[in-house]
């Protein structure tokens, strides 16, 4: 199998699994207990919190463990909206966010909030002037993703942070794709809240965190016990938290080398596809792109057919986000960068991981060439096109 869907999820690193195992068996104590046995769990949580805080240039007490990226996104938006509703009920986000943000915004709109969805340009970048113009006296929150999960665009986060700070508006960023892949400094970038998830960085599924800057007045997301400074009750997912901490440690220490290796492979893949597959295009930018992301459109074919045929050759890719595939709607991200429906349908996202090899990329390119040609031979659209152009 060739796995090129690392933006959907990643394999849990063997070292991470080893680190987690004792917390299922020997060290199963509850971190809230008074006896010595429970304190082992408490120490393990503290260590993970410190590792993550250090990776972001934050304080350990600003890291709140959650059940993943979606929960962190929900919490950030709903809690700020509720806590600051006296100040205002306006939120600014973008048209290319993950559904965990977009659907939470839709929910808040039903609750009487107003949301501005910023456009992006043809490569997926927001316009800072547009952001500035969208700010109103009642704007309480700007939520803009660090990097897009479909087309890999890395947004100008530091500049967004400056604008938010100048206008005294909170800035949340969904960094689920970026964290562990590119350096993040919440101080330098003026980030007030940040979401991340374990399973996107070779950690376990079902665990993530929300960074909340000290001083932000936010209610509890889960009411109950005193865990997570009383803001997110429930007995901690200790194996998950330990695994997340280890995954972050590994990601941070290998980041530079991985980014170099993956971006070289990425550019090799992009270069060969654009050159060797006629009527193909790259979605997303050349520069300021996630090191592991590629996304292509192939005219005259359906992305879904391409995916199925790649799957038959043991190659795992995606036609956009895992949440969009399965539905016949083209991706909201591809529509937002201005692609017409019929072209947005023929898209393929291939996202590399730390174990991806050049050999796998070569095999994949040959498979794409063969399948695209075969699908086009069966395509009436392509037939028409050839007739017209001859
Ligand atoms: C995967 C993803 C999420 C959701 O994270 P989960 O941990 O799967 O809930 C949110 N935002 C982005 C950008 C993602 O890629």
Short mmCIF file of C-alpha atoms and ligand atoms in Angstrom, two decimals:
data_model
loop_
_atom_site.label_atom_id
_atom_site.label_comp_id
_atom_site.label_asym_id
_atom_site.label_seq_id
_atom_site.Cartn_x
_atom_site.Cartn_y
_atom_site.Cartn_z
CA UNK A 1 0.00 0.00 0.00
CA UNK A 2 1.15 3.53 -0.76
CA UNK A 3 -0.39 5.91 1.77
CA UNK A 4 -0.65 9.49 0.51
CA UNK A 5 -3.49 10.79 2.66
CA UNK A 6 -1.56 12.15 5.62
CA UNK A 7 -3.73 15.26 5.80
CA UNK A 8 -6.67 12.99 6.68
CA UNK A 9 -4.77 11.08 9.33
CA UNK A 10 -1.31 9.67 10.00
CA UNK A 11 0.08 6.43 11.32
CA UNK A 12 0.81 6.58 15.04
CA UNK A 13 4.59 6.48 15.40
CA UNK A 14 5.85 3.25 16.99
CA UNK A 15 7.77 5.29 19.60
CA UNK A 16 4.51 7.04 20.50
CA UNK A 17 2.72 3.71 20.93
CA UNK A 18 5.52 2.43 23.21
CA UNK A 19 5.29 5.57 25.33
CA UNK A 20 1.52 5.15 25.69
CA UNK A 21 1.36 1.45 26.53
CA UNK A 22 2.32 1.59 30.24
CA UNK A 23 -0.52 4.05 30.84
CA UNK A 24 -3.07 1.40 29.86
CA UNK A 25 -1.59 -1.30 32.05
CA UNK A 26 0.85 -0.54 34.91
CA UNK A 27 0.14 3.16 35.39
CA UNK A 28 -3.62 3.27 35.17
CA UNK A 29 -4.12 5.54 38.20
CA UNK A 30 -6.48 8.50 38.15
CA UNK A 31 -4.50 11.74 38.04
CA UNK A 32 -6.89 13.35 40.56
CA UNK A 33 -6.27 10.75 43.28
CA UNK A 34 -4.27 11.63 46.40
CA UNK A 35 -2.23 8.42 46.63
CA UNK A 36 1.22 8.07 45.14
CA UNK A 37 -0.01 5.73 42.38
CA UNK A 38 -2.24 8.43 40.85
CA UNK A 39 0.52 10.99 40.87
CA UNK A 40 2.39 9.03 38.18
CA UNK A 41 -0.44 9.88 35.83
CA UNK A 42 -0.43 13.47 36.98
CA UNK A 43 3.29 13.78 36.30
CA UNK A 44 2.82 12.29 32.83
CA UNK A 45 0.13 14.86 32.00
CA UNK A 46 2.31 17.68 33.27
CA UNK A 47 5.20 16.54 31.15
CA UNK A 48 3.06 16.46 27.98
CA UNK A 49 1.68 19.91 28.78
CA UNK A 50 5.18 21.28 29.18
CA UNK A 51 6.41 19.74 25.91
CA UNK A 52 3.48 21.24 23.99
CA UNK A 53 3.77 24.65 25.65
CA UNK A 54 7.45 24.79 24.81
CA UNK A 55 6.76 23.89 21.18
CA UNK A 56 4.47 26.96 20.90
CA UNK A 57 6.38 29.38 23.17
CA UNK A 58 3.37 29.29 25.50
CA UNK A 59 2.98 28.54 29.23
CA UNK A 60 1.98 25.01 30.35
CA UNK A 61 -1.14 26.33 32.09
CA UNK A 62 -2.33 27.74 28.75
CA UNK A 63 -2.63 24.26 27.20
CA UNK A 64 -6.01 22.49 27.59
CA UNK A 65 -6.35 18.88 26.44
CA UNK A 66 -9.40 18.03 24.33
CA UNK A 67 -10.65 15.12 22.23
CA UNK A 68 -9.15 16.55 19.02
CA UNK A 69 -9.20 19.35 16.50
CA UNK A 70 -12.96 19.53 16.04
CA UNK A 71 -13.59 19.89 19.75
CA UNK A 72 -10.90 22.56 20.11
CA UNK A 73 -12.41 24.56 17.23
CA UNK A 74 -15.92 24.27 18.68
CA UNK A 75 -14.74 25.31 22.11
CA UNK A 76 -12.76 28.34 20.95
CA UNK A 77 -15.58 29.81 18.90
CA UNK A 78 -18.55 29.04 21.12
CA UNK A 79 -16.85 30.03 24.37
CA UNK A 80 -15.53 33.39 23.13
CA UNK A 81 -18.88 34.15 21.49
CA UNK A 82 -20.68 33.49 24.74
CA UNK A 83 -18.24 35.15 27.12
CA UNK A 84 -17.92 38.36 25.09
CA UNK A 85 -21.45 38.74 23.73
CA UNK A 86 -21.88 41.99 25.68
CA UNK A 87 -18.96 43.42 23.72
CA UNK A 88 -20.27 42.27 20.35
CA UNK A 89 -21.66 39.47 18.27
CA UNK A 90 -19.52 39.65 15.14
CA UNK A 91 -16.96 37.04 14.08
CA UNK A 92 -14.60 37.07 11.09
CA UNK A 93 -13.44 33.87 9.43
CA UNK A 94 -12.74 32.63 5.88
CA UNK A 95 -14.53 30.63 3.22
CA UNK A 96 -11.87 27.91 3.24
CA UNK A 97 -11.95 26.83 6.89
CA UNK A 98 -12.43 23.23 7.96
CA UNK A 99 -16.06 22.27 8.61
CA UNK A 100 -15.32 22.22 12.35
CA UNK A 101 -15.11 26.02 12.05
CA UNK A 102 -17.65 26.62 9.28
CA UNK A 103 -20.40 24.53 10.85
CA UNK A 104 -19.76 26.06 14.27
CA UNK A 105 -20.11 29.51 12.67
CA UNK A 106 -23.37 28.42 11.04
CA UNK A 107 -24.62 27.33 14.46
CA UNK A 108 -23.62 30.67 15.99
CA UNK A 109 -25.42 32.52 13.19
CA UNK A 110 -28.60 30.70 14.18
CA UNK A 111 -27.98 31.87 17.74
CA UNK A 112 -27.95 35.51 16.59
CA UNK A 113 -24.28 36.09 15.85
CA UNK A 114 -23.04 37.62 12.61
CA UNK A 115 -20.20 36.06 10.69
CA UNK A 116 -18.11 37.53 7.86
CA UNK A 117 -16.57 34.88 5.62
CA UNK A 118 -13.52 36.35 3.90
CA UNK A 119 -12.80 35.47 0.28
CA UNK A 120 -9.44 34.08 -0.74
CA UNK A 121 -7.44 34.62 -3.91
CA UNK A 122 -6.79 31.94 -6.55
CA UNK A 123 -4.05 30.38 -4.43
CA UNK A 124 -6.04 30.41 -1.20
CA UNK A 125 -4.58 33.47 0.56
CA UNK A 126 -6.75 35.93 2.40
CA UNK A 127 -6.33 39.65 1.69
CA UNK A 128 -5.15 41.60 4.74
CA UNK A 129 -6.86 44.75 3.46
CA UNK A 130 -10.16 42.86 3.27
CA UNK A 131 -9.64 41.62 6.81
CA UNK A 132 -9.00 45.17 8.00
CA UNK A 133 -12.17 46.37 6.24
CA UNK A 134 -14.28 43.57 7.74
CA UNK A 135 -13.51 44.68 11.32
CA UNK A 136 -16.42 46.38 13.09
CA UNK A 137 -16.79 47.85 16.57
CA UNK A 138 -18.69 44.71 17.59
CA UNK A 139 -16.13 42.22 16.23
CA UNK A 140 -15.02 39.93 19.05
CA UNK A 141 -13.12 37.19 17.25
CA UNK A 142 -11.04 36.52 14.16
CA UNK A 143 -10.67 32.80 13.40
CA UNK A 144 -8.39 32.07 10.44
CA UNK A 145 -6.70 28.75 9.81
CA UNK A 146 -2.91 28.54 9.95
CA UNK A 147 -2.73 26.30 6.89
CA UNK A 148 -5.42 24.84 4.68
CA UNK A 149 -6.02 21.11 4.80
CA UNK A 150 -6.96 20.74 1.14
CA UNK A 151 -4.63 22.97 -0.84
CA UNK A 152 -1.87 23.57 1.72
CA UNK A 153 -1.94 27.39 1.70
CA UNK A 154 -0.14 28.88 4.72
CA UNK A 155 -1.94 32.08 5.69
CA UNK A 156 -0.04 35.24 6.77
CA UNK A 157 -0.68 34.44 10.42
CA UNK A 158 1.77 36.90 11.98
CA UNK A 159 0.23 39.81 10.06
CA UNK A 160 -3.29 38.66 10.97
CA UNK A 161 -2.17 38.54 14.61
CA UNK A 162 -0.89 42.12 14.40
CA UNK A 163 -4.17 43.36 12.95
CA UNK A 164 -6.16 41.53 15.63
CA UNK A 165 -3.96 42.93 18.39
CA UNK A 166 -4.10 46.52 17.11
CA UNK A 167 -7.89 46.29 17.08
CA UNK A 168 -8.14 44.45 20.43
CA UNK A 169 -9.90 41.46 18.89
CA UNK A 170 -9.13 37.87 19.87
CA UNK A 171 -7.35 35.79 17.27
CA UNK A 172 -7.96 32.05 17.06
CA UNK A 173 -6.20 29.84 14.52
CA UNK A 174 -6.99 26.27 13.50
CA UNK A 175 -3.43 24.95 13.31
CA UNK A 176 -4.37 21.28 12.98
CA UNK A 177 -2.44 20.96 9.70
CA UNK A 178 0.40 23.33 10.57
CA UNK A 179 1.37 22.32 14.09
CA UNK A 180 4.31 19.95 13.97
CA UNK A 181 5.06 20.82 10.34
CA UNK A 182 6.01 24.49 10.56
CA UNK A 183 7.37 26.55 13.48
CA UNK A 184 4.74 28.38 15.54
CA UNK A 185 5.35 31.05 18.17
CA UNK A 186 2.12 32.28 19.78
CA UNK A 187 3.88 35.32 21.26
CA UNK A 188 5.53 36.53 18.11
CA UNK A 189 2.43 35.78 16.03
CA UNK A 190 -0.04 37.31 18.55
CA UNK A 191 -2.16 34.16 18.62
CA UNK A 192 -4.71 34.09 21.46
CA UNK A 193 -6.10 30.61 20.83
CA UNK A 194 -4.85 27.69 18.76
CA UNK A 195 -6.33 24.28 17.93
CA UNK A 196 -4.27 21.16 17.21
CA UNK A 197 -4.85 17.43 16.97
CA UNK A 198 -2.75 14.35 17.76
CA UNK A 199 -3.60 12.14 14.80
CA UNK A 200 -2.42 14.67 12.21
CA UNK A 201 1.14 14.55 13.55
CA UNK A 202 1.80 10.83 13.99
CA UNK A 203 0.10 10.81 17.38
CA UNK A 204 -3.06 9.00 18.51
CA UNK A 205 -6.60 9.78 17.39
CA UNK A 206 -9.17 11.33 19.68
CA UNK A 207 -6.83 13.68 21.52
CA UNK A 208 -5.80 17.25 20.85
CA UNK A 209 -5.49 20.55 22.63
CA UNK A 210 -6.62 24.13 22.67
CA UNK A 211 -4.12 26.80 23.61
CA UNK A 212 -5.91 29.62 25.45
CA UNK A 213 -3.88 32.72 26.26
CA UNK A 214 -3.90 33.59 29.95
CA UNK A 215 -6.45 36.27 30.78
CA UNK A 216 -9.05 35.29 28.22
CA UNK A 217 -12.38 34.98 29.94
CA UNK A 218 -13.87 31.74 28.70
CA UNK A 219 -16.42 29.42 30.23
CA UNK A 220 -16.15 25.68 30.73
CA UNK A 221 -16.71 23.56 27.68
CA UNK A 222 -17.54 20.42 29.66
CA UNK A 223 -19.04 20.95 33.12
CA UNK A 224 -18.13 18.52 35.87
CA UNK A 225 -14.90 17.86 37.75
CA UNK A 226 -11.95 20.17 38.21
CA UNK A 227 -9.77 18.77 35.42
CA UNK A 228 -8.10 21.16 32.95
CA UNK A 229 -8.42 24.08 35.35
CA UNK A 230 -12.18 23.42 35.59
CA UNK A 231 -12.67 24.33 31.95
CA UNK A 232 -12.91 20.84 30.49
CA UNK A 233 -14.13 18.27 32.95
CA UNK A 234 -13.68 14.52 32.68
CA UNK A 235 -11.04 12.00 33.75
CA UNK A 236 -8.06 12.70 31.53
CA UNK A 237 -7.29 10.50 28.53
CA UNK A 238 -3.86 9.78 29.95
CA UNK A 239 -2.54 7.35 27.31
CA UNK A 240 -3.75 9.76 24.63
CA UNK A 241 -2.20 12.79 26.30
CA UNK A 242 1.10 10.95 26.81
CA UNK A 243 1.04 9.92 23.15
CA UNK A 244 0.28 13.45 22.01
CA UNK A 245 3.17 14.79 24.09
CA UNK A 246 5.58 12.24 22.60
CA UNK A 247 4.34 12.93 19.06
CA UNK A 248 4.92 16.66 19.58
CA UNK A 249 8.41 16.03 20.95
CA UNK A 250 9.28 13.90 17.90
CA UNK A 251 7.69 16.38 15.47
CA UNK A 252 9.57 19.33 16.94
CA UNK A 253 12.98 17.65 16.96
CA UNK A 254 12.62 16.37 13.39
CA UNK A 255 10.71 19.34 11.94
CA UNK A 256 13.48 21.02 9.98
CA UNK A 257 14.81 17.86 8.41
CA UNK A 258 11.34 16.49 7.64
CA UNK A 259 10.15 19.74 6.08
CA UNK A 260 13.19 19.79 3.82
CA UNK A 261 12.77 16.16 2.75
CA UNK A 262 9.02 16.35 2.26
CA UNK A 263 9.02 19.65 0.41
CA UNK A 264 11.64 18.30 -2.01
CA UNK A 265 9.50 15.22 -2.68
CA UNK A 266 6.43 17.45 -2.95
CA UNK A 267 8.06 19.66 -5.57
CA UNK A 268 9.28 16.62 -7.48
CA UNK A 269 5.73 15.22 -7.54
CA UNK A 270 4.22 18.56 -8.59
CA UNK A 271 6.84 19.09 -11.28
CA UNK A 272 6.40 15.68 -12.87
CA UNK A 273 2.59 15.67 -12.79
CA UNK A 274 2.29 19.11 -14.38
CA UNK A 275 4.83 18.19 -17.02
CA UNK A 276 3.73 14.66 -17.82
CA UNK A 277 -0.06 14.76 -17.45
CA UNK A 278 -1.72 16.98 -20.07
CA UNK A 279 -4.49 19.37 -18.91
CA UNK A 280 -3.49 19.14 -15.26
CA UNK A 281 -3.21 22.05 -12.84
CA UNK A 282 -1.89 22.59 -9.35
CA UNK A 283 -4.33 23.92 -6.76
CA UNK A 284 -2.84 26.12 -4.06
CA UNK A 285 0.38 28.13 -4.08
CA UNK A 286 3.94 27.24 -5.02
CA UNK A 287 5.37 29.25 -2.12
CA UNK A 288 4.01 29.29 1.43
CA UNK A 289 2.60 25.84 1.01
CA UNK A 290 2.60 23.00 3.58
CA UNK A 291 5.67 20.82 2.97
CA UNK A 292 3.56 17.67 2.57
CA UNK A 293 0.65 18.91 0.45
CA UNK A 294 -0.13 18.52 -3.23
CA UNK A 295 -3.52 19.03 -4.88
CA UNK A 296 -4.23 18.69 -8.58
CA UNK A 297 -7.08 19.03 -11.02
CA UNK A 298 -7.30 16.88 -14.11
CA UNK A 299 -9.65 18.22 -16.72
CA UNK A 300 -12.33 15.96 -18.26
CA UNK A 301 -12.33 13.35 -15.50
CA UNK A 302 -14.08 12.73 -12.19
CA UNK A 303 -11.90 12.83 -9.09
CA UNK A 304 -13.90 9.99 -7.58
CA UNK A 305 -13.17 7.62 -10.48
CA UNK A 306 -9.50 8.48 -10.30
CA UNK A 307 -9.46 7.75 -6.56
CA UNK A 308 -11.16 4.38 -6.98
CA UNK A 309 -8.73 3.34 -9.68
CA UNK A 310 -5.75 4.47 -7.62
CA UNK A 311 -7.17 2.48 -4.74
CA UNK A 312 -7.26 -0.62 -6.93
CA UNK A 313 -3.51 -0.17 -7.34
CA UNK A 314 -3.11 0.17 -3.58
CA UNK A 315 -2.62 3.96 -3.59
CA UNK A 316 -4.54 6.00 -1.00
CA UNK A 317 -5.32 9.60 -1.93
CA UNK A 318 -8.23 11.92 -1.41
CA UNK A 319 -10.44 14.16 -3.50
CA UNK A 320 -10.37 16.94 -0.96
CA UNK A 321 -11.16 16.64 2.69
CA UNK A 322 -12.20 13.30 4.15
CA UNK A 323 -15.40 14.99 5.26
CA UNK A 324 -16.31 16.15 1.75
CA UNK A 325 -15.60 12.92 -0.06
CA UNK A 326 -18.59 10.67 -0.15
CA UNK A 327 -20.76 13.62 -1.07
CA UNK A 328 -21.13 14.74 -4.66
CA UNK A 329 -20.59 18.39 -3.84
CA UNK A 330 -17.27 19.75 -5.03
CA UNK A 331 -15.00 21.02 -2.30
CA UNK A 332 -15.90 24.43 -0.84
CA UNK A 333 -12.19 25.27 -0.88
CA UNK A 334 -11.78 24.64 -4.60
CA UNK A 335 -14.91 26.69 -5.30
CA UNK A 336 -13.56 29.49 -3.09
CA UNK A 337 -10.34 29.70 -5.12
CA UNK A 338 -12.54 30.22 -8.17
CA UNK A 339 -12.57 26.85 -9.90
CA UNK A 340 -15.71 26.09 -11.88
CA UNK A 341 -17.75 23.10 -10.66
CA UNK A 342 -16.74 20.77 -13.49
CA UNK A 343 -13.04 21.29 -12.86
CA UNK A 344 -13.34 21.18 -9.07
CA UNK A 345 -14.82 17.70 -9.49
CA UNK A 346 -11.65 16.33 -11.02
CA UNK A 347 -9.36 17.01 -8.08
CA UNK A 348 -6.84 14.81 -6.32
CA UNK A 349 -5.07 15.57 -3.04
CA UNK A 350 -1.91 13.62 -2.25
CA UNK A 351 -0.34 14.39 1.12
CA UNK A 352 3.05 12.99 2.06
CA UNK A 353 4.21 11.67 5.40
CA UNK A 354 7.48 11.13 7.19
CA UNK A 355 7.85 7.64 5.71
CA UNK A 356 6.95 8.48 2.09
CA UNK A 357 9.70 7.46 -0.34
CA UNK A 358 10.70 8.70 -3.78
CA UNK A 359 9.99 5.23 -5.13
CA UNK A 360 6.39 5.47 -3.91
CA UNK A 361 6.05 8.85 -5.58
CA UNK A 362 7.40 7.46 -8.86
CA UNK A 363 4.95 4.55 -8.75
CA UNK A 364 2.11 6.96 -8.03
CA UNK A 365 3.00 9.25 -10.92
CA UNK A 366 3.05 6.34 -13.36
CA UNK A 367 -0.33 5.18 -12.03
CA UNK A 368 -1.86 8.64 -12.40
CA UNK A 369 -0.63 8.94 -15.98
CA UNK A 370 -2.08 5.60 -16.94
CA UNK A 371 -5.43 6.09 -15.17
CA UNK A 372 -6.00 9.64 -16.38
CA UNK A 373 -5.39 8.51 -19.95
CA UNK A 374 -7.76 5.58 -19.55
CA UNK A 375 -10.50 7.72 -18.00
CA UNK A 376 -10.15 10.34 -20.70
CA UNK A 377 -10.49 7.70 -23.39
CA UNK A 378 -13.90 6.93 -21.91
CA UNK A 379 -14.89 10.56 -21.38
CA UNK A 380 -17.42 12.17 -23.77
CA UNK A 381 -16.20 15.57 -22.56
CA UNK A 382 -12.70 14.79 -23.73
CA UNK A 383 -14.03 13.44 -27.03
CA UNK A 384 -15.87 16.72 -27.65
CA UNK A 385 -12.87 18.75 -26.67
CA UNK A 386 -10.60 16.89 -29.08
CA UNK A 387 -13.08 17.30 -31.93
CA UNK A 388 -13.39 21.03 -31.30
CA UNK A 389 -9.68 21.62 -31.04
CA UNK A 390 -8.73 19.60 -34.13
C1 LIG B 1 -8.44 17.20 10.64
C2 LIG B 1 -8.72 18.64 10.84
C3 LIG B 1 -9.59 19.08 11.85
C4 LIG B 1 -10.33 18.10 12.74
O1 LIG B 1 -9.48 17.46 13.65
P1 LIG B 1 -9.99 16.12 14.40
O2 LIG B 1 -8.93 15.84 15.39
O3 LIG B 1 -10.10 15.07 13.34
O4 LIG B 1 -11.29 16.44 15.03
C5 LIG B 1 -9.79 20.42 12.01
N1 LIG B 1 -9.18 21.32 11.22
C6 LIG B 1 -8.32 20.95 10.24
C7 LIG B 1 -7.65 22.00 9.43
C8 LIG B 1 -8.07 19.60 10.01
O5 LIG B 1 -7.25 19.25 9.03
#
